[in-house]
CSV table of C-alpha atoms and ligand atoms in Angstrom, one decimal:
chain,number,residue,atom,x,y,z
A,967,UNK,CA,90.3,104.4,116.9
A,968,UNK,CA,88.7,101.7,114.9
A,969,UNK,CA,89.3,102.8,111.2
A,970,UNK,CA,88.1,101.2,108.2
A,971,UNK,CA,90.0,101.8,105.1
A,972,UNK,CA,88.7,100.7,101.3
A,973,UNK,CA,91.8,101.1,98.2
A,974,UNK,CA,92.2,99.5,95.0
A,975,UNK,CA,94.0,96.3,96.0
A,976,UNK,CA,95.9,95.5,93.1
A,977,UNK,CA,96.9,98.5,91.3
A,978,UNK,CA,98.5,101.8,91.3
A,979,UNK,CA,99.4,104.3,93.7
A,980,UNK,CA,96.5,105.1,95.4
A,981,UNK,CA,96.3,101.7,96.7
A,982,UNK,CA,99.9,101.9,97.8
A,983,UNK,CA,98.9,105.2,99.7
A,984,UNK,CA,96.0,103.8,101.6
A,985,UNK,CA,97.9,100.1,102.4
A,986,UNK,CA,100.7,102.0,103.8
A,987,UNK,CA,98.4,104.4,105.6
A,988,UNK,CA,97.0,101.5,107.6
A,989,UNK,CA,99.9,99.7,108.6
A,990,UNK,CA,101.3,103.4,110.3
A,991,UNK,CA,97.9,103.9,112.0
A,992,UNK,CA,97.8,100.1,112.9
A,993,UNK,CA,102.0,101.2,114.5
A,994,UNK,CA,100.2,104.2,116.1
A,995,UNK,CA,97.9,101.8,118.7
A,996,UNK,CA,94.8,102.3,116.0
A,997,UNK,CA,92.8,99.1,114.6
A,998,UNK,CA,92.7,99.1,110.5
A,999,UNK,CA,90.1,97.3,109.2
A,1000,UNK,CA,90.8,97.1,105.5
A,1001,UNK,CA,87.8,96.4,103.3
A,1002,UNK,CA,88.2,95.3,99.6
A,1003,UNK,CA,88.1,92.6,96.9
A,1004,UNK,CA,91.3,91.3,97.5
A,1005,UNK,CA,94.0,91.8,100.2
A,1006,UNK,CA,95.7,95.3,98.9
A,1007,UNK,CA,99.4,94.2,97.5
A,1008,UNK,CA,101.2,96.4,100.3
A,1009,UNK,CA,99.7,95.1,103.5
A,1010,UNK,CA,101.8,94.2,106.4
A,1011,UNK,CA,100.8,90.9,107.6
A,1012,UNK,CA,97.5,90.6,109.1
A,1013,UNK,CA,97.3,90.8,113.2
A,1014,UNK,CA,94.9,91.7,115.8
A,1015,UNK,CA,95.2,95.4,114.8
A,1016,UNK,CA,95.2,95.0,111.1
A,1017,UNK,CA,92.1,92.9,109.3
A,1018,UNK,CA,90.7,92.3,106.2
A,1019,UNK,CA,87.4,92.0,105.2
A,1020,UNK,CA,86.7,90.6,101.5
A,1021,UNK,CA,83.8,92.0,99.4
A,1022,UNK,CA,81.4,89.1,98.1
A,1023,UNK,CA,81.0,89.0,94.7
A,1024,UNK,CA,79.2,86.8,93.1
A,1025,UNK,CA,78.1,85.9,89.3
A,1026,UNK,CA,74.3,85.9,88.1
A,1027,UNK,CA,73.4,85.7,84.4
A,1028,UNK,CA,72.0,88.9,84.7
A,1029,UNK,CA,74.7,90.6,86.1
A,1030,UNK,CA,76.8,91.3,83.0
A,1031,UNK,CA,78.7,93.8,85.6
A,1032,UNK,CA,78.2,93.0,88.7
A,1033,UNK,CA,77.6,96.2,90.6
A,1034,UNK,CA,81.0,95.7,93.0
A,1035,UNK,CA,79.8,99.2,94.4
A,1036,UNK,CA,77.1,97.8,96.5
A,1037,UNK,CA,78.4,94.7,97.7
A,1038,UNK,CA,80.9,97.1,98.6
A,1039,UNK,CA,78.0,99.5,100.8
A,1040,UNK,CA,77.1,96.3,102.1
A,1041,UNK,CA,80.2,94.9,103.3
A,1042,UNK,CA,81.3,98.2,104.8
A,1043,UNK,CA,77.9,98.3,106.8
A,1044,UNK,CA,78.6,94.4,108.0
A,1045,UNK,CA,82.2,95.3,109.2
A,1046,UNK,CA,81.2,98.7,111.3
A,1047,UNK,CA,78.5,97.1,112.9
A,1048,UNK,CA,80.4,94.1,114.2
A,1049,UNK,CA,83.7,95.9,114.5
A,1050,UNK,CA,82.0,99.4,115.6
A,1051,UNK,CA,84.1,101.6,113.4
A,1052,UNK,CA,84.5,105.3,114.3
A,1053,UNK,CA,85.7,106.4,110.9
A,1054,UNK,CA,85.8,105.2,106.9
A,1055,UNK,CA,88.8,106.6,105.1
A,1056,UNK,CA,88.3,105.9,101.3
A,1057,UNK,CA,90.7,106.1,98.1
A,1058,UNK,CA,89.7,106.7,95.5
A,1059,UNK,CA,86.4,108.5,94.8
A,1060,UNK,CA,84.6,106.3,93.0
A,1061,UNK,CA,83.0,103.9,93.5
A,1062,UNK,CA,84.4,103.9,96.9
A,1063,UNK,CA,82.8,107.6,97.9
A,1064,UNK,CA,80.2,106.6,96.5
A,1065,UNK,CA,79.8,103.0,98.7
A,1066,UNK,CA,80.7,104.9,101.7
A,1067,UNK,CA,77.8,107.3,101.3
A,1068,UNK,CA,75.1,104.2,100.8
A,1069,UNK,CA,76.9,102.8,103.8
A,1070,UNK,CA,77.1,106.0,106.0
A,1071,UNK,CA,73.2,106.4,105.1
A,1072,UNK,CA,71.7,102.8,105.4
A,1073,UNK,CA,73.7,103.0,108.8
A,1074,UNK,CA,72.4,106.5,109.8
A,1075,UNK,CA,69.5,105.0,112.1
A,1076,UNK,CA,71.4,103.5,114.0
A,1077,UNK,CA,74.7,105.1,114.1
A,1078,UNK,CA,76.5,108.0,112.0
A,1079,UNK,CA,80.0,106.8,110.6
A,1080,UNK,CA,81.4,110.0,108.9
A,1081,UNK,CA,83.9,108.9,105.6
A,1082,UNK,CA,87.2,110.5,104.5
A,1083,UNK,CA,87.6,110.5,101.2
A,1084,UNK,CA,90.9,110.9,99.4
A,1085,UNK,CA,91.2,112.2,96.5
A,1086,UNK,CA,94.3,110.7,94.5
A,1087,UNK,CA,94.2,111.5,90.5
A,1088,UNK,CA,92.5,109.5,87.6
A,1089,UNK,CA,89.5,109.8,89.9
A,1090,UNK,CA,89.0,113.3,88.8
A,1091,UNK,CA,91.4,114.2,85.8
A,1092,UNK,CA,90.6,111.3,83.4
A,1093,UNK,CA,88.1,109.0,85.3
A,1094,UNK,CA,85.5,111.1,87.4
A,1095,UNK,CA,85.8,113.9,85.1
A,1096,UNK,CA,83.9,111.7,82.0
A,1097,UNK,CA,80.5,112.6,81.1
A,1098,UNK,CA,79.0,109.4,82.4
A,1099,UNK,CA,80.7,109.4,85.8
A,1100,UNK,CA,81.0,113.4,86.5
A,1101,UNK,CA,77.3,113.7,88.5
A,1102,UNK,CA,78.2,110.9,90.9
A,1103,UNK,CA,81.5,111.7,91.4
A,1104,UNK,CA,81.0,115.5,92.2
A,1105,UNK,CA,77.7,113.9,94.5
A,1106,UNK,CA,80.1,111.5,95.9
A,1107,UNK,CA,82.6,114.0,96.7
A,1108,UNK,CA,80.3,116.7,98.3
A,1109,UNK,CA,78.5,114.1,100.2
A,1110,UNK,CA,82.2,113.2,102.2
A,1111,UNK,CA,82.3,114.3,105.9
A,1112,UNK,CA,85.8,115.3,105.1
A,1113,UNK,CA,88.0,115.5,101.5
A,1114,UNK,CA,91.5,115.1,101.7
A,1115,UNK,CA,93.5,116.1,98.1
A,1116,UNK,CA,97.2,114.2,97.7
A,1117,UNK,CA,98.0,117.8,95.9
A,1118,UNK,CA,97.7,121.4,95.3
A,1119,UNK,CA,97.0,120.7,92.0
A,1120,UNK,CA,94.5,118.0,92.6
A,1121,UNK,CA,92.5,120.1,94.3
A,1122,UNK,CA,92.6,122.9,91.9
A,1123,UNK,CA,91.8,120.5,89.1
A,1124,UNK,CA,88.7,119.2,91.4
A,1125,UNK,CA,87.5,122.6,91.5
A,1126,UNK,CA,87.8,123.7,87.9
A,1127,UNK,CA,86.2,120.1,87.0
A,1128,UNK,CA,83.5,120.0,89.9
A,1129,UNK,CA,83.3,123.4,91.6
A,1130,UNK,CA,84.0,121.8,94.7
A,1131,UNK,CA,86.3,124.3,96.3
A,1132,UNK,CA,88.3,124.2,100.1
A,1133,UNK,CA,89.6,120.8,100.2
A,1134,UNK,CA,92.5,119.8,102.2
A,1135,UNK,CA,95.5,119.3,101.3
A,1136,UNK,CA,97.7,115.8,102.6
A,1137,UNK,CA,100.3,114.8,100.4
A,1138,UNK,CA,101.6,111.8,99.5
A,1139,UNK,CA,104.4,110.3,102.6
A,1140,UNK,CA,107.5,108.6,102.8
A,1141,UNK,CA,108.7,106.0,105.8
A,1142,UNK,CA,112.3,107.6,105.9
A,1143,UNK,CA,113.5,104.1,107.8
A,1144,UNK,CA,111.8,101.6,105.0
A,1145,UNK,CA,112.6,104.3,102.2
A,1146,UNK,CA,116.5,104.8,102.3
A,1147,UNK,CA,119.6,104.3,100.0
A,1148,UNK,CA,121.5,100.9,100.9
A,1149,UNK,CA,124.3,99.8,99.3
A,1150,UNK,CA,123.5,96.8,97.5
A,1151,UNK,CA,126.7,95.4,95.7
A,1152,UNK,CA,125.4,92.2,94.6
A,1153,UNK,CA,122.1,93.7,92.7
A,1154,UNK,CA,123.8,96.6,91.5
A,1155,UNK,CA,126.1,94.0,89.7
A,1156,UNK,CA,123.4,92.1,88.4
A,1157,UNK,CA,121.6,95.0,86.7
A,1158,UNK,CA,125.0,97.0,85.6
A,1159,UNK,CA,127.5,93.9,85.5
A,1160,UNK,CA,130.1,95.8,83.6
A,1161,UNK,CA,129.8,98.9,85.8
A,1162,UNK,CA,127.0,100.8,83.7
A,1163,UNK,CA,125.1,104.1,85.0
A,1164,UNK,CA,121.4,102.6,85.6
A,1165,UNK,CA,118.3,104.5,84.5
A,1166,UNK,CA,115.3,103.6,86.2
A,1167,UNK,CA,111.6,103.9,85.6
A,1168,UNK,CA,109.1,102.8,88.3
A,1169,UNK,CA,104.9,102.7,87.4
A,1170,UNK,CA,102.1,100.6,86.3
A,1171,UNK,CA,102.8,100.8,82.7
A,1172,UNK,CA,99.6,102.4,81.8
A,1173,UNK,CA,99.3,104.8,78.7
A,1174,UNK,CA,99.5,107.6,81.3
A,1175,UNK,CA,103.2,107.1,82.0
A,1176,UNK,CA,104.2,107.2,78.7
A,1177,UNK,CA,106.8,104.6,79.1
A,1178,UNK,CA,108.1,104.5,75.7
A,1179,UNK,CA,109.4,107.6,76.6
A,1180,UNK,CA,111.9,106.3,78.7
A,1181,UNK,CA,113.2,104.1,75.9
A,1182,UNK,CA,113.5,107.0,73.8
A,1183,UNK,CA,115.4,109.1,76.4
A,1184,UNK,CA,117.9,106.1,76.4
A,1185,UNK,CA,118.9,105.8,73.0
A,1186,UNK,CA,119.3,109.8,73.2
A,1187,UNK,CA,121.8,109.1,75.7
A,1188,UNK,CA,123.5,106.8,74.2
A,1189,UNK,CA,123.4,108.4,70.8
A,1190,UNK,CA,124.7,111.4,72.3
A,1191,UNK,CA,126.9,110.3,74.4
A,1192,UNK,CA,130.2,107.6,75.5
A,1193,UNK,CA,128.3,106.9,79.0
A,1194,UNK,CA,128.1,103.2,79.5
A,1195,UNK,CA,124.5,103.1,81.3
A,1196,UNK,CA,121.6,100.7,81.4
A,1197,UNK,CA,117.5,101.5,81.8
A,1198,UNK,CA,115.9,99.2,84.3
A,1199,UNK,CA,112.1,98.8,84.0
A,1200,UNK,CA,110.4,98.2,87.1
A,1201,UNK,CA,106.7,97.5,87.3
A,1202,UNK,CA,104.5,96.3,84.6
A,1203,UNK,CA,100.9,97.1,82.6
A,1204,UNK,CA,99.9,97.1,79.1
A,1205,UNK,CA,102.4,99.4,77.7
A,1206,UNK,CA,105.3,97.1,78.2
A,1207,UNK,CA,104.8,95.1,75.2
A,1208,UNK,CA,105.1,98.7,72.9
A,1209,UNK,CA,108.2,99.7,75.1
A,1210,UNK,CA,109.6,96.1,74.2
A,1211,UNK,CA,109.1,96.4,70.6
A,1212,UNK,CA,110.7,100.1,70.7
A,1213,UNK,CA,113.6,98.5,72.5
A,1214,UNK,CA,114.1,96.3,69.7
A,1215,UNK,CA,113.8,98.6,67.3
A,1216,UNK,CA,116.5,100.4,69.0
A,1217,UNK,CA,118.4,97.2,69.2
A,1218,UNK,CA,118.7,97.9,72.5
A,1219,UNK,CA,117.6,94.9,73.9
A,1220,UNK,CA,120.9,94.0,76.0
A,1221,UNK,CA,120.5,97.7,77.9
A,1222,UNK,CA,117.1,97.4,79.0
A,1223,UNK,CA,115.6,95.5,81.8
A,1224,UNK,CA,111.8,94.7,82.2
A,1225,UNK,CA,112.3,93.6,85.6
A,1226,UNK,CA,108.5,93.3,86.3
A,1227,UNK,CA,106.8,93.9,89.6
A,1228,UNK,CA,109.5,94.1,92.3
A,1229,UNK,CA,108.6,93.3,95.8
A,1230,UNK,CA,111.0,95.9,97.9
A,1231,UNK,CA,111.1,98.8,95.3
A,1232,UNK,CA,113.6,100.5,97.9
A,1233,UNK,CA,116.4,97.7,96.9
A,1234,UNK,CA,116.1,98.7,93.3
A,1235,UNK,CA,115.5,102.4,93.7
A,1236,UNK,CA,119.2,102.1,96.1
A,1237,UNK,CA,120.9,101.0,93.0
A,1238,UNK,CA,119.4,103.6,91.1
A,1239,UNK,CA,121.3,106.5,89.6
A,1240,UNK,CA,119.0,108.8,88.2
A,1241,UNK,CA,114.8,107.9,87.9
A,1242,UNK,CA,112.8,108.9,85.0
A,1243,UNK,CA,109.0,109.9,84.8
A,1244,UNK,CA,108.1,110.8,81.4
A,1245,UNK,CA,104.2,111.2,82.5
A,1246,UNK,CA,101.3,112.4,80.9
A,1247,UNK,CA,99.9,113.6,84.1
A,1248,UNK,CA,100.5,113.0,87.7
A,1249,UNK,CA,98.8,114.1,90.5
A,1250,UNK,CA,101.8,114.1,92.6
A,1251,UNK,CA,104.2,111.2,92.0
A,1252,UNK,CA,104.6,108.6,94.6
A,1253,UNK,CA,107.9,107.2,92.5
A,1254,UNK,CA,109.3,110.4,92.4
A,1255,UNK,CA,109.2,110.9,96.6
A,1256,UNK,CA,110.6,107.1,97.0
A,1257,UNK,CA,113.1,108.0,94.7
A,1258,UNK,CA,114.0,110.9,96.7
A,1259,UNK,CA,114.0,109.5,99.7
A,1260,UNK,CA,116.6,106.7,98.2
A,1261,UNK,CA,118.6,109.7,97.1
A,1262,UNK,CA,118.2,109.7,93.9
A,1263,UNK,CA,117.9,112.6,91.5
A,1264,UNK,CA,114.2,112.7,89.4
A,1265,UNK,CA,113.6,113.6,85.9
A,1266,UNK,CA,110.0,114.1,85.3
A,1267,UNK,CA,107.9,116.2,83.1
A,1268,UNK,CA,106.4,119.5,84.3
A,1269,UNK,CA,102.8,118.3,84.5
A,1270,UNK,CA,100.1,118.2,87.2
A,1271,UNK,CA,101.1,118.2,90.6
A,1272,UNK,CA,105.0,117.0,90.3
A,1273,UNK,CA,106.7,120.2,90.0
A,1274,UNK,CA,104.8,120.2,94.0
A,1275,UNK,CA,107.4,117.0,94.6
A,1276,UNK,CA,110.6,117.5,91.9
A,1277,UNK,CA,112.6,121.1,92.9
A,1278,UNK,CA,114.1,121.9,89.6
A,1279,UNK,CA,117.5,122.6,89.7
A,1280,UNK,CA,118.1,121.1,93.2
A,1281,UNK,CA,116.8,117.9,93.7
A,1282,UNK,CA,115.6,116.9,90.0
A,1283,UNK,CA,115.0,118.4,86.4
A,1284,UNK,CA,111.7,118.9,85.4
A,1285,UNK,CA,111.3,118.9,81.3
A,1286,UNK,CA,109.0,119.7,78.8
A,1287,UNK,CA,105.9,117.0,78.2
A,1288,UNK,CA,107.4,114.9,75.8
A,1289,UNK,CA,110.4,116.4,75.5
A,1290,UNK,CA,112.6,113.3,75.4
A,1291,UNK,CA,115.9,115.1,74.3
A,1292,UNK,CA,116.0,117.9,77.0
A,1293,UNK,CA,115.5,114.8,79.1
A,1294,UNK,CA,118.3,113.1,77.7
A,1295,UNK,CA,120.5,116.0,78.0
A,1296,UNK,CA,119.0,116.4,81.8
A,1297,UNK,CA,120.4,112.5,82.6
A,1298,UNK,CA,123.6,112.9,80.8
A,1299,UNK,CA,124.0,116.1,83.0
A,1300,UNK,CA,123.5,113.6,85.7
A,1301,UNK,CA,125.7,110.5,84.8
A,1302,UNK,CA,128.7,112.4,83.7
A,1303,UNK,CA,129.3,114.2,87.2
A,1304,UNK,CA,129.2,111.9,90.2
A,1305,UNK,CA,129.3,114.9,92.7
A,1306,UNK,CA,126.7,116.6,91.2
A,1307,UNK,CA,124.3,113.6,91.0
A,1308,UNK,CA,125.5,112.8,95.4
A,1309,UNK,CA,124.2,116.9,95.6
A,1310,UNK,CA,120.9,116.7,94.0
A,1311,UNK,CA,120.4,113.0,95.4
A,1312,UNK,CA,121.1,114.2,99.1
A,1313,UNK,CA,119.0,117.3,98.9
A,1314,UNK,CA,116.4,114.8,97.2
A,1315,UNK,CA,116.5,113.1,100.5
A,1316,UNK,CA,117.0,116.1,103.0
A,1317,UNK,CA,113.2,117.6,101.2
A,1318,UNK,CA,111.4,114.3,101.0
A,1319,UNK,CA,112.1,113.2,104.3
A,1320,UNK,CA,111.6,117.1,105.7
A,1321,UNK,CA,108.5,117.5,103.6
A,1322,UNK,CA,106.8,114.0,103.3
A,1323,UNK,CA,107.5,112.2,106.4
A,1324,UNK,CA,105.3,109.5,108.1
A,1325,UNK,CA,105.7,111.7,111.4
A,1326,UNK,CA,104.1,114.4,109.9
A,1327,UNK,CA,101.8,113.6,107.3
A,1328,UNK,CA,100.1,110.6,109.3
A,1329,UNK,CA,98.9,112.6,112.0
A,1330,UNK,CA,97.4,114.8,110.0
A,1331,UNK,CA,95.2,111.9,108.7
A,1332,UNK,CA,95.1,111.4,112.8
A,1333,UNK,CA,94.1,115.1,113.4
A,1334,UNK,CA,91.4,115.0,110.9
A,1335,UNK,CA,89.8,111.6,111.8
A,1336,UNK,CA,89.5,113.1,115.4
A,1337,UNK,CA,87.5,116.2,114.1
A,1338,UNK,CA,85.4,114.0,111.4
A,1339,UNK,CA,84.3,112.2,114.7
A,1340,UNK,CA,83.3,114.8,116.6
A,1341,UNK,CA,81.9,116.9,114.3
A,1342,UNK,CA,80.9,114.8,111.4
A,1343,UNK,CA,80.2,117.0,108.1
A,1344,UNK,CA,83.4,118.8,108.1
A,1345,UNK,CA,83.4,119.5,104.5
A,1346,UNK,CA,81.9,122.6,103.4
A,1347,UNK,CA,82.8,122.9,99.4
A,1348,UNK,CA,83.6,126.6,98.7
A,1349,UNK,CA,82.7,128.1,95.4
A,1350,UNK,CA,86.0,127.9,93.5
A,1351,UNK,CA,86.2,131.4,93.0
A,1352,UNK,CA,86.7,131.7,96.8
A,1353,UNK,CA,88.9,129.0,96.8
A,1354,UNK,CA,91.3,131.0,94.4
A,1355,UNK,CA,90.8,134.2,95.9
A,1356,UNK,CA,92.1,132.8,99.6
A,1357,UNK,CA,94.9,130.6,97.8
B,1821,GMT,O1,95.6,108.1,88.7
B,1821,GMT,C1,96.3,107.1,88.9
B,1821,GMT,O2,97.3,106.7,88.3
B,1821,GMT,C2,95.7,106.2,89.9
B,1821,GMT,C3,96.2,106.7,91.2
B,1821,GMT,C4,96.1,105.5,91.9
B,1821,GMT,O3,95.0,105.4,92.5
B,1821,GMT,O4,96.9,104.7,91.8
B,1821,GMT,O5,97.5,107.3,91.2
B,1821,GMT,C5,97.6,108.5,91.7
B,1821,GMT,O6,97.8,108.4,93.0
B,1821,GMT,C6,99.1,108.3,93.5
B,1821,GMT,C7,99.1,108.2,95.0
B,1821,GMT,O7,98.4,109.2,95.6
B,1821,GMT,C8,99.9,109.6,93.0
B,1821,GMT,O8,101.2,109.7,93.6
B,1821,GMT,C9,99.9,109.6,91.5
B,1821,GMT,O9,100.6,110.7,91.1
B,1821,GMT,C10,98.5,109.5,91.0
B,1821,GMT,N1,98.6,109.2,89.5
B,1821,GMT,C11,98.2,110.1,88.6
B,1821,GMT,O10,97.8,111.2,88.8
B,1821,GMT,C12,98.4,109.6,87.2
């Protein structure tokens, strides 16, 4: 199948999501066609099966925002016609839903090319759900040939916020090969060079992850306990500076690590001993499944769709929002008892890779792209009501 696929390049997990989608379809014999304003971070290297396709933008004085969205429609409708693409699988609902739709309709005389689209988190909890956005986003949505939620909770929170019920549920995957625990002796003594327990926090920094909170959690531990251990920062975004400054505060500067964006978060996550996700809200918790799948145990907050990905009590801790002392107590419970933290970590590993593997969550993708295809206009949003009642 000739797939074309449109993500936020540069940021956050929904781009992850959709770059790593490509590159298993591109492994499964399909062509990926990914179409953006830059070359998504987590794209294999280009080759006859994967291509990108750069959106032209360009500046005009009277453009104070240039609208990205329709250069967008446009480029999409350049790259089906000369690549004749079966199928548009979009992240993201807006603007991308929204592109795909002016696409799929300027298009329509000539051919119909149903979209996907996927429906990963800010798009409907903080973004799509504003005043200003809300109308094109629910249009957006409804107008998919197929909607794909990463969540349980995703879709319920699209259906309280849009009354778009009966959308389908793929969750977030794992490669079990790229995503496993190797020993790595020499980085493990770089981070924790006199032996130290290692904390670990992976995200975009954004106000959403509350990353402070891991800071906080730290000096818990170490108020509260002898455990030599260390908090390594991986990632970056406009909360780091705050996190800095509470480190200081702290005077904990010599036990945290701002590592910044790290290309093979596997390698860290394999040194990792237990990984920390203080969030506001998430949808479902990409981190949280690597981490898994590296064996390592999660402590995250009981919000949004995680307590779907973090088993309380066998593979993670799940704690109050905010709640950075039951947190604290949570890691200690960890750190001080080695067996217990190999137990969680390899039932961590045994449920991501049993729930969350490539093998089975891409060819669901594969499954529906066949049906969106040949029937076009698979999505028929139930009242929410309904939705509930058959849940
Ligand atoms: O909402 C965001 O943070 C943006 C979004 C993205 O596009 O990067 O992240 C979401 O998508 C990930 C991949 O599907 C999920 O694992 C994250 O939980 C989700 N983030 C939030 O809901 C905060």
């Amino acid at each position: 199948m000739n797939i074309g696929i449109t993500v936020f390049p540069t940021y956050g997990g929904s781009g992850i999501v959709g770059s790593e989608l490509g590159r298993e379809l591109a492994a499964r014999g399909h062509s990926v066609h990914f179409i953006s304003y830059a070359l998504p971070t987590r794209v294999c290297p280009l080759n006859d099966r994967v291509k990108f396709h750069q959106v032209d933008l360009f500046d005009y004085p009277l453009f104070e925002f240039p609208p990205y969205d329709l250069a967008l429609a446009s480029k999409i409708l350049e790259v089906a016609e000369a690549e004749r693409l079966d199928v548009l699988h979009m992240h993201y609902a807006i603007p991308h839903a929204t592109a795909a739709y002016l696409a799929r309709e300027m298009y329509k005389p000539t051919r119909y090319l149903p979209f996907v689209t996927t429906l990963h988190g800010t798009d409907i909890t903080l973004v799509g759900s504003r005043k200003s956005f809300l109308p094109i986003t629910r249009f957006s949505i409804a107008q998919s040939d197929a909607v794909t939620s990463i969540s349980q909770y995703l879709a319920d929170e699209t259906c309280r916020t849009f009354g778009l019920g009966g959308i389908e549920i793929i969750p977030n995957f794992i490669n079990a090969q790229d995503y496993q625990r190797r020993e790595n002796a020499e980085l493990r003594a770089t981070l924790a060079p006199r032996g130290e327990k290692l904390l670990m926090h992976v995200s975009n920094f954004r106000p959403v992850k509350r990353i402070t909170d891991c800071v906080h959690t730290l000096a818990k531990v170490k108020a509260a306990s002898k455990l030599p251990v260390r908090l390594v920062m991986c990632g970056d975004g406009s909360d780091r500076q705050a996190a800095e400054q509470l480190t200081r505060k702290y005077g904990l500067s010599d036990d945290v690590l701002f590592v910044g964006q790290v290309p093979n978060i596997a390698d860290y996550l394999s040194v990792a001993d237990v990984l920390l996700i203080p969030s506001e809200t998430e949808s479902f918790g990409l981190a949280a499944l690597e981490a898994m799948a590296c064996e390592v145990p999660v402590i995250a907050t009981r919000v949004g769709g995680l307590p779907e990905v973090v088993k309380h009590g066998e593979n993670g801790f799940l704690v109050k929002l905010g709640d950075t002392s039951a947190m604290a107590e949570r890691a200690i419970e960890m750190l001080s008892d080695e067996t217990k933290q190999r137990e969680f970590g390899k039932r961590g590993r045994e449920w991501a890779v049993g729930q969350f593997n490539t093998e089975q969550v891409i060819p669901m993708y594969e499954r529906l792209y066949e049906r969106v295809v040949s029937n076009h206009a698979l999505f028929k949003p139930t009242l929410c009501d309904e939705a509930a009642n058959s849940a």
